[in-house]
mmCIF file of C-alpha atoms in Angstrom:
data_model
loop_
_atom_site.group_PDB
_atom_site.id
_atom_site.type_symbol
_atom_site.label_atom_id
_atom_site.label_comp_id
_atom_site.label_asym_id
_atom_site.label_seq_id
_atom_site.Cartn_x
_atom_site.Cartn_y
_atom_site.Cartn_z
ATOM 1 C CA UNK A 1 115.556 -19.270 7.363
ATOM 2 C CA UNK A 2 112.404 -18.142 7.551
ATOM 3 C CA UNK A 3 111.350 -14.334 7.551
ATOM 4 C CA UNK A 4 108.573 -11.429 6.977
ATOM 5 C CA UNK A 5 108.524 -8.312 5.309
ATOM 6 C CA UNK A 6 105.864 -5.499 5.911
ATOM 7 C CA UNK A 7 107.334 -2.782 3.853
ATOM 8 C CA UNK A 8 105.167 -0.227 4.808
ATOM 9 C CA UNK A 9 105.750 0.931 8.231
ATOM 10 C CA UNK A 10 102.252 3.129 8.509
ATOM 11 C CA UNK A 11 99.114 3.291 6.268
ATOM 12 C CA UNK A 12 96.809 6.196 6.058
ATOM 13 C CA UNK A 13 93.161 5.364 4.078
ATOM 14 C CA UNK A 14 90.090 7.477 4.421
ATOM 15 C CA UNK A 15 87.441 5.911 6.296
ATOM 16 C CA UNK A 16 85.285 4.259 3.102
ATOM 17 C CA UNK A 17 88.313 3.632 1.445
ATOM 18 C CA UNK A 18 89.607 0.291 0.243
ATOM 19 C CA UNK A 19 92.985 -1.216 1.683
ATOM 20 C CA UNK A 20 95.721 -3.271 0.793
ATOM 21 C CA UNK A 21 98.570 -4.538 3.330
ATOM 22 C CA UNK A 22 101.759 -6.135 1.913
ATOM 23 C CA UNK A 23 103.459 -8.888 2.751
ATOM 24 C CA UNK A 24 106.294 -10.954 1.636
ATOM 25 C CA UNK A 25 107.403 -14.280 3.396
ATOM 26 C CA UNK A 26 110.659 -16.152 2.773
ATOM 27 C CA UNK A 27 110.215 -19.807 3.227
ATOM 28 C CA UNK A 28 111.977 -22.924 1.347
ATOM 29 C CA UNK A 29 108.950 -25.343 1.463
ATOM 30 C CA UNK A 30 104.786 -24.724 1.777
ATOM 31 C CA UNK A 31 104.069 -21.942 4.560
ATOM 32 C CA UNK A 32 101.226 -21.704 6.643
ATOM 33 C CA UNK A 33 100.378 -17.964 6.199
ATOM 34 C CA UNK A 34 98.525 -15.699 8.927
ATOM 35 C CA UNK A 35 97.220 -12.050 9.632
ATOM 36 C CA UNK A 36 97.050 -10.689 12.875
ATOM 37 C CA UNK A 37 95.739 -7.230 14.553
ATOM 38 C CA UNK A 38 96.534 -5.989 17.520
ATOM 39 C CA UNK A 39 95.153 -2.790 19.329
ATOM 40 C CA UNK A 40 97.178 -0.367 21.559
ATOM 41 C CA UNK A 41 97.984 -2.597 24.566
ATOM 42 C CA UNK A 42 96.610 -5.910 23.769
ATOM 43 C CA UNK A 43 97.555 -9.191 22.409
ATOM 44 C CA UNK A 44 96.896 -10.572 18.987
ATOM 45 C CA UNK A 45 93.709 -11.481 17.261
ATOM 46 C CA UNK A 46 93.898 -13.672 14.454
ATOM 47 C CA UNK A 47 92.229 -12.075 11.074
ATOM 48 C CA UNK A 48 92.887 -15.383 8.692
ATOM 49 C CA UNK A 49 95.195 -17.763 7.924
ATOM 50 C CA UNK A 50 96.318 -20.151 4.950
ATOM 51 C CA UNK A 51 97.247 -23.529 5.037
ATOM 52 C CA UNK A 52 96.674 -24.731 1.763
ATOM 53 C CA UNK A 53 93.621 -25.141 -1.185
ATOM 54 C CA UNK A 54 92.197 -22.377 -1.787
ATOM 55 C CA UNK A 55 94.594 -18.814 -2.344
ATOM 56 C CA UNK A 56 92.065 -16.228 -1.444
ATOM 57 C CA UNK A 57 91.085 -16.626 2.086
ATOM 58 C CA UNK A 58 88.221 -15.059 4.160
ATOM 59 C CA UNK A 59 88.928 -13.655 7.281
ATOM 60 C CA UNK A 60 86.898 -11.843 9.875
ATOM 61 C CA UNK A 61 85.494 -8.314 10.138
ATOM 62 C CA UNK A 62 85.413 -8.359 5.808
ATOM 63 C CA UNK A 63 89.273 -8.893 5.679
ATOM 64 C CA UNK A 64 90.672 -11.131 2.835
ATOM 65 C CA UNK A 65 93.843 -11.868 1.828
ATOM 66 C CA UNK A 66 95.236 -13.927 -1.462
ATOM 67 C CA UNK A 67 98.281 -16.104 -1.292
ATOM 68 C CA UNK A 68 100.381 -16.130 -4.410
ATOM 69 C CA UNK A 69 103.011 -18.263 -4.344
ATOM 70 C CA UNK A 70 105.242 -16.917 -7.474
ATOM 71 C CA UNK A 71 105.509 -13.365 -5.534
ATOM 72 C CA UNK A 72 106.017 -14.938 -1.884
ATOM 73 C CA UNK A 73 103.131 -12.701 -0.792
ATOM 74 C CA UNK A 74 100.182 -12.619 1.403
ATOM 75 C CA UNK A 75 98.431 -9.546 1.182
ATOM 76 C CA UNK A 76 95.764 -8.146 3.090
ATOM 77 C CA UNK A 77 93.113 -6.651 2.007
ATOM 78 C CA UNK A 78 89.219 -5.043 2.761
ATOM 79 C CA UNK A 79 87.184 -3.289 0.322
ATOM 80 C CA UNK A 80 85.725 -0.488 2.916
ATOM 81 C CA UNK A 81 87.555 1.051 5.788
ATOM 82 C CA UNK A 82 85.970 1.756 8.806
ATOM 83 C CA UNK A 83 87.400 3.986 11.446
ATOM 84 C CA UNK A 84 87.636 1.060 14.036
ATOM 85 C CA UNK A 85 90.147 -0.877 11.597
ATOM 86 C CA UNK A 86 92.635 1.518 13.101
ATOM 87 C CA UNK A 87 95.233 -0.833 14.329
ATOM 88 C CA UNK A 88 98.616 -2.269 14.113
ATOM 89 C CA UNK A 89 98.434 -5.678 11.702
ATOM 90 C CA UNK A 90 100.859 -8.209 11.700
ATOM 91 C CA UNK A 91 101.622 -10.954 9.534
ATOM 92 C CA UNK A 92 103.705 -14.073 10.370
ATOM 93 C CA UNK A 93 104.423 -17.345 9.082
ATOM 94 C CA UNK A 94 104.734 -20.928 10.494
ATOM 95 C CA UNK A 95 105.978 -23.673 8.532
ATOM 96 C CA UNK A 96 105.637 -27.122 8.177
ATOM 97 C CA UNK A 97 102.888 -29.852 8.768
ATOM 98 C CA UNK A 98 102.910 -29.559 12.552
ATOM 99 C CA UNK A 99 103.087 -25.598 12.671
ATOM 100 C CA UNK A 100 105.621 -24.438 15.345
ATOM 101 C CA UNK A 101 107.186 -21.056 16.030
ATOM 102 C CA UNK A 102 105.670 -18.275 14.354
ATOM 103 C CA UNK A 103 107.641 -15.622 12.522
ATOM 104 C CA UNK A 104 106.546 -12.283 12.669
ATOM 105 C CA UNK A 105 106.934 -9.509 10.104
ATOM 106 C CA UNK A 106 107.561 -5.891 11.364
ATOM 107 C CA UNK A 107 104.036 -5.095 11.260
ATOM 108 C CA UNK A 108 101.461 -2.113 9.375
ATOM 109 C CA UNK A 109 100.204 0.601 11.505
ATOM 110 C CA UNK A 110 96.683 1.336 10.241
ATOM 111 C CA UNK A 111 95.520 5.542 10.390
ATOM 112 C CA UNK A 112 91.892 6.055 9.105
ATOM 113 C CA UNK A 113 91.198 9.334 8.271
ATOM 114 C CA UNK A 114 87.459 10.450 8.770
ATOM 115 C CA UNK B 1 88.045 -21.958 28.475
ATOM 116 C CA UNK B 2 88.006 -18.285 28.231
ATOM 117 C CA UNK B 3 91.703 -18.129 25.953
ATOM 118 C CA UNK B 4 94.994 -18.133 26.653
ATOM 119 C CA UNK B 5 95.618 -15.794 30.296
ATOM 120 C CA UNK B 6 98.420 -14.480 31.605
ATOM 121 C CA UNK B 7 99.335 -12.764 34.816
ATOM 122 C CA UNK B 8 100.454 -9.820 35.632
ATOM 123 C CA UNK B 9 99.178 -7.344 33.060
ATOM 124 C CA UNK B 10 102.044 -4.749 34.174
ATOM 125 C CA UNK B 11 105.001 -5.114 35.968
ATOM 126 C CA UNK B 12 107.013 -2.563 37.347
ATOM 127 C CA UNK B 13 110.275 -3.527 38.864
ATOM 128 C CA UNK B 14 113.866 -1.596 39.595
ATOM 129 C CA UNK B 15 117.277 -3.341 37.523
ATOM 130 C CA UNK B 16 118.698 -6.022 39.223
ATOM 131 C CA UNK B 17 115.239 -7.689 40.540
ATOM 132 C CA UNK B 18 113.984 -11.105 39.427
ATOM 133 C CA UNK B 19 110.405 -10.767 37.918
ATOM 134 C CA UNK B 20 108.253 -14.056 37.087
ATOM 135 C CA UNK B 21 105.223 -14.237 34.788
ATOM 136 C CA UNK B 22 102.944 -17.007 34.142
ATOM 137 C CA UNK B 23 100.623 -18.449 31.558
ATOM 138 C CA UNK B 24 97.736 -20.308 31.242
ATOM 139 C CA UNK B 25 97.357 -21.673 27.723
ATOM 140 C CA UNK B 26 93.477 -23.014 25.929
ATOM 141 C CA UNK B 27 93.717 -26.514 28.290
ATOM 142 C CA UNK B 28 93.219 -28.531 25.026
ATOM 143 C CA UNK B 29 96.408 -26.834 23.364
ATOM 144 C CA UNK B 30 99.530 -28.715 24.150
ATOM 145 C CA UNK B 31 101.497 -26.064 22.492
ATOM 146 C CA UNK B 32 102.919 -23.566 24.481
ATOM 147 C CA UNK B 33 105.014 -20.512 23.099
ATOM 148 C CA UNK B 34 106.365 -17.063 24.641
ATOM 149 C CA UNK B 35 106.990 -14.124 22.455
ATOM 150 C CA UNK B 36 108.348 -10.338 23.600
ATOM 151 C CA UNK B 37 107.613 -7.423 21.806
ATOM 152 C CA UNK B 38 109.454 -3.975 21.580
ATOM 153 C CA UNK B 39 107.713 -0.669 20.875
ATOM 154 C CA UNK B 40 107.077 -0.409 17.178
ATOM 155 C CA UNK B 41 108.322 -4.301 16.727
ATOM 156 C CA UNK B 42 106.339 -7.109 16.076
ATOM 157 C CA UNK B 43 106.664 -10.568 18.501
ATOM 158 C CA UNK B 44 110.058 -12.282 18.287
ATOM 159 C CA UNK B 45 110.212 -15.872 19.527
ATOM 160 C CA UNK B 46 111.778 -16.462 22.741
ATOM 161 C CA UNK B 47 110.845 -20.526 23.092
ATOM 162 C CA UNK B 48 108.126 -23.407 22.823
ATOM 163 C CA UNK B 49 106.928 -25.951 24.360
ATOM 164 C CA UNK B 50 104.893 -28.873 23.622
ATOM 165 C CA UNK B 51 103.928 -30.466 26.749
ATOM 166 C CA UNK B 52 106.297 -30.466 29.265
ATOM 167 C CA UNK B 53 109.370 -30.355 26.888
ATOM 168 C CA UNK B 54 111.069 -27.278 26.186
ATOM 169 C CA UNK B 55 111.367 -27.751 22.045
ATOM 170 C CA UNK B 56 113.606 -24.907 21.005
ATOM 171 C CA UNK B 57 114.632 -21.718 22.466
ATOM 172 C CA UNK B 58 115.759 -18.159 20.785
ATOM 173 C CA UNK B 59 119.183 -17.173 20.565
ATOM 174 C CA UNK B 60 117.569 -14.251 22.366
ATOM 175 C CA UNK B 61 116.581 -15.828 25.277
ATOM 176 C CA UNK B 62 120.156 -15.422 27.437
ATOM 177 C CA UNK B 63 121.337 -17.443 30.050
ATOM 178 C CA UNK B 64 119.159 -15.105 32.462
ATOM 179 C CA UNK B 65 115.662 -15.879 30.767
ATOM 180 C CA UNK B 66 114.837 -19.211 31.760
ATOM 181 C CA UNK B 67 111.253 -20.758 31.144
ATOM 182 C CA UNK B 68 109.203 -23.802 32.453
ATOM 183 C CA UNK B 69 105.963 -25.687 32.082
ATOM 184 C CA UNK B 70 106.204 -28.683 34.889
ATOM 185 C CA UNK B 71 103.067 -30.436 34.011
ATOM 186 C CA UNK B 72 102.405 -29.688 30.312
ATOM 187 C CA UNK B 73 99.677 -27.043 31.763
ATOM 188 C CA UNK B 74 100.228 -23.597 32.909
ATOM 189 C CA UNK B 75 103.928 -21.808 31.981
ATOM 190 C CA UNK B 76 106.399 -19.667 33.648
ATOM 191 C CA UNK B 77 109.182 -17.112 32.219
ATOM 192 C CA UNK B 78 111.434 -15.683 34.656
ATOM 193 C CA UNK B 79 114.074 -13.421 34.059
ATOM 194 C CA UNK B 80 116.807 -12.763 36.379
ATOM 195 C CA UNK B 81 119.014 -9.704 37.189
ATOM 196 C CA UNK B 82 116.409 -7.360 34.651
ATOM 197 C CA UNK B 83 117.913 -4.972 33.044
ATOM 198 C CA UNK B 84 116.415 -1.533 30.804
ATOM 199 C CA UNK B 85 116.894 -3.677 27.905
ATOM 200 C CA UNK B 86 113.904 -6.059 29.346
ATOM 201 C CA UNK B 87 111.440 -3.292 28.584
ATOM 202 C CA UNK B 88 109.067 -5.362 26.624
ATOM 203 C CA UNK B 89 105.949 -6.777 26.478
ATOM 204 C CA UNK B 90 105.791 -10.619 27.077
ATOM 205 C CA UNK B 91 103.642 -12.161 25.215
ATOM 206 C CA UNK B 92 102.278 -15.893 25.460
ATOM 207 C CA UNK B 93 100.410 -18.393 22.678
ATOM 208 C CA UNK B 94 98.978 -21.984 22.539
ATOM 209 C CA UNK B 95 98.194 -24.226 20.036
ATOM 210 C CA UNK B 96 97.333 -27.785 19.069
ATOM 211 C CA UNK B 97 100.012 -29.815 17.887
ATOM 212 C CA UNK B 98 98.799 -29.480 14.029
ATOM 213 C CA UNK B 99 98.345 -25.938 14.237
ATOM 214 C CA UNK B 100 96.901 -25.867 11.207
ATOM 215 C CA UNK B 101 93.612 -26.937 12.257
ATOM 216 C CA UNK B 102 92.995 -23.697 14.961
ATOM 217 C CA UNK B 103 96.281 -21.666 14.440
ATOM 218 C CA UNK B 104 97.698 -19.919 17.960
ATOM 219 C CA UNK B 105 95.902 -17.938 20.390
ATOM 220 C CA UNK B 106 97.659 -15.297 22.314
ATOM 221 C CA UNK B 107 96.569 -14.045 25.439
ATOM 222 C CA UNK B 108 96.808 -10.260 26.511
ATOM 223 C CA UNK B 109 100.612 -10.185 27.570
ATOM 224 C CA UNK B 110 101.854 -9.309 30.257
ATOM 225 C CA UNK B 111 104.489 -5.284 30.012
ATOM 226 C CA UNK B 112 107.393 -5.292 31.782
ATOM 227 C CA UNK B 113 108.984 -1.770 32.597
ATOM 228 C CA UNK B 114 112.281 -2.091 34.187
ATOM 229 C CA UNK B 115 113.738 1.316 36.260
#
């Protein structure tokens, strides 16, 4: 079956600092791969996503995240923090070629210091 | 299209009363998917549809959640006889069929506080 791990539950960074978000998928064949904030309130906005080629993946507002298959994990990441990063961030996985459900992981909150 | 919308934003309602909510999905997306998210959680998957057809539901989703999308557009999720445990926010996402080409959209969601 397909699942998600976030092991960290909260994140603290300094604004200006760099970041790193882990995840770790379970999944028996190729997974599409996705990261997701959400705000206080409000729905999800996608960051990035894999599908295949490429392993490091541009995303917007100068996230990143690299897909490495031998470690199952999908890890976010931006080099400089900025104070309106401060979020909850979720990643999930779909499989197969025509997508369906998406599986979410427990999710990151994101506290940035000043 | 201005995204996936969904109606009501809140919804306050006492235990024991049937609430509805409905979705409008991206018009092109013929994926349609409903989600509900606890405090501190991230989305679990109730069901899906593509088009009209109801392609797999949640062992979550009890016999008193019940979902529809009669013409392959908008979506509704019902749930009958709410109870504390409802507390959630419903949440609702479209996609193409290859979702690998624009990934899922999710609209705002719609909280449901049951008293």
């Amino acid at each position: 079956a397909q699942s998600v791990t976030q092991p960290d539950i909260h994140i603290t960074v300094s604004e200006g600092a760099s970041l790193e978000l882990r995840c770790n998928y379970s999944y028996g064949a190729t997974p599409y791969l996705f990261w997701y904030v959400q705000s206080p309130g409000q729905g999800l906005q996608l960051l990035l996503k894999y599908f295949s080629g490429d392993t490091l993946v541009q995303g917007i507002k100068g996230f990143e995240a690299e897909f490495k298959r031998s470690q199952s994990s999908f890890n976010l990441r931006k080099p400089s923090v900025h104070w309106s990063d401060a979020a909850e961030y979720f990643c999930a996985v779909a499989g197969g070629n025509q997508g369906g459900k998406l599986i979410f992981g427990q999710g990151t909150e994101l506290s940035v210091k000043p | 299209d201005t995204g996936v919308s969904q109606d009501p934003r809140h919804k306050i309602t006492k235990r024991g009363q049937n609430v509805t909510f409905r979705c409008d999905p991206i018009s092109e997306h013929n994926r349609l998917y409903w989600y509900r998210q606890t405090l501190g959680q991230g989305p679990e998957f109730l069901t899906y549809f593509q088009n009209e057809a109801q392609l797999e539901k949640s062992r979550l989703l009890s016999d008193r959640f019940s979902a529809e999308r009669p013409k392959g557009s908008f979506s509704t999720l019902e749930i009958q006889r709410t109870e504390q445990g409802d507390s959630a926010m419903y949440l609702c996402a479209s996609s193409p069929t290859g979702a690998s080409n624009s990934g899922y959209t999710f609209g705002s969601g719609t909280r449901l506080t049951v008293v």
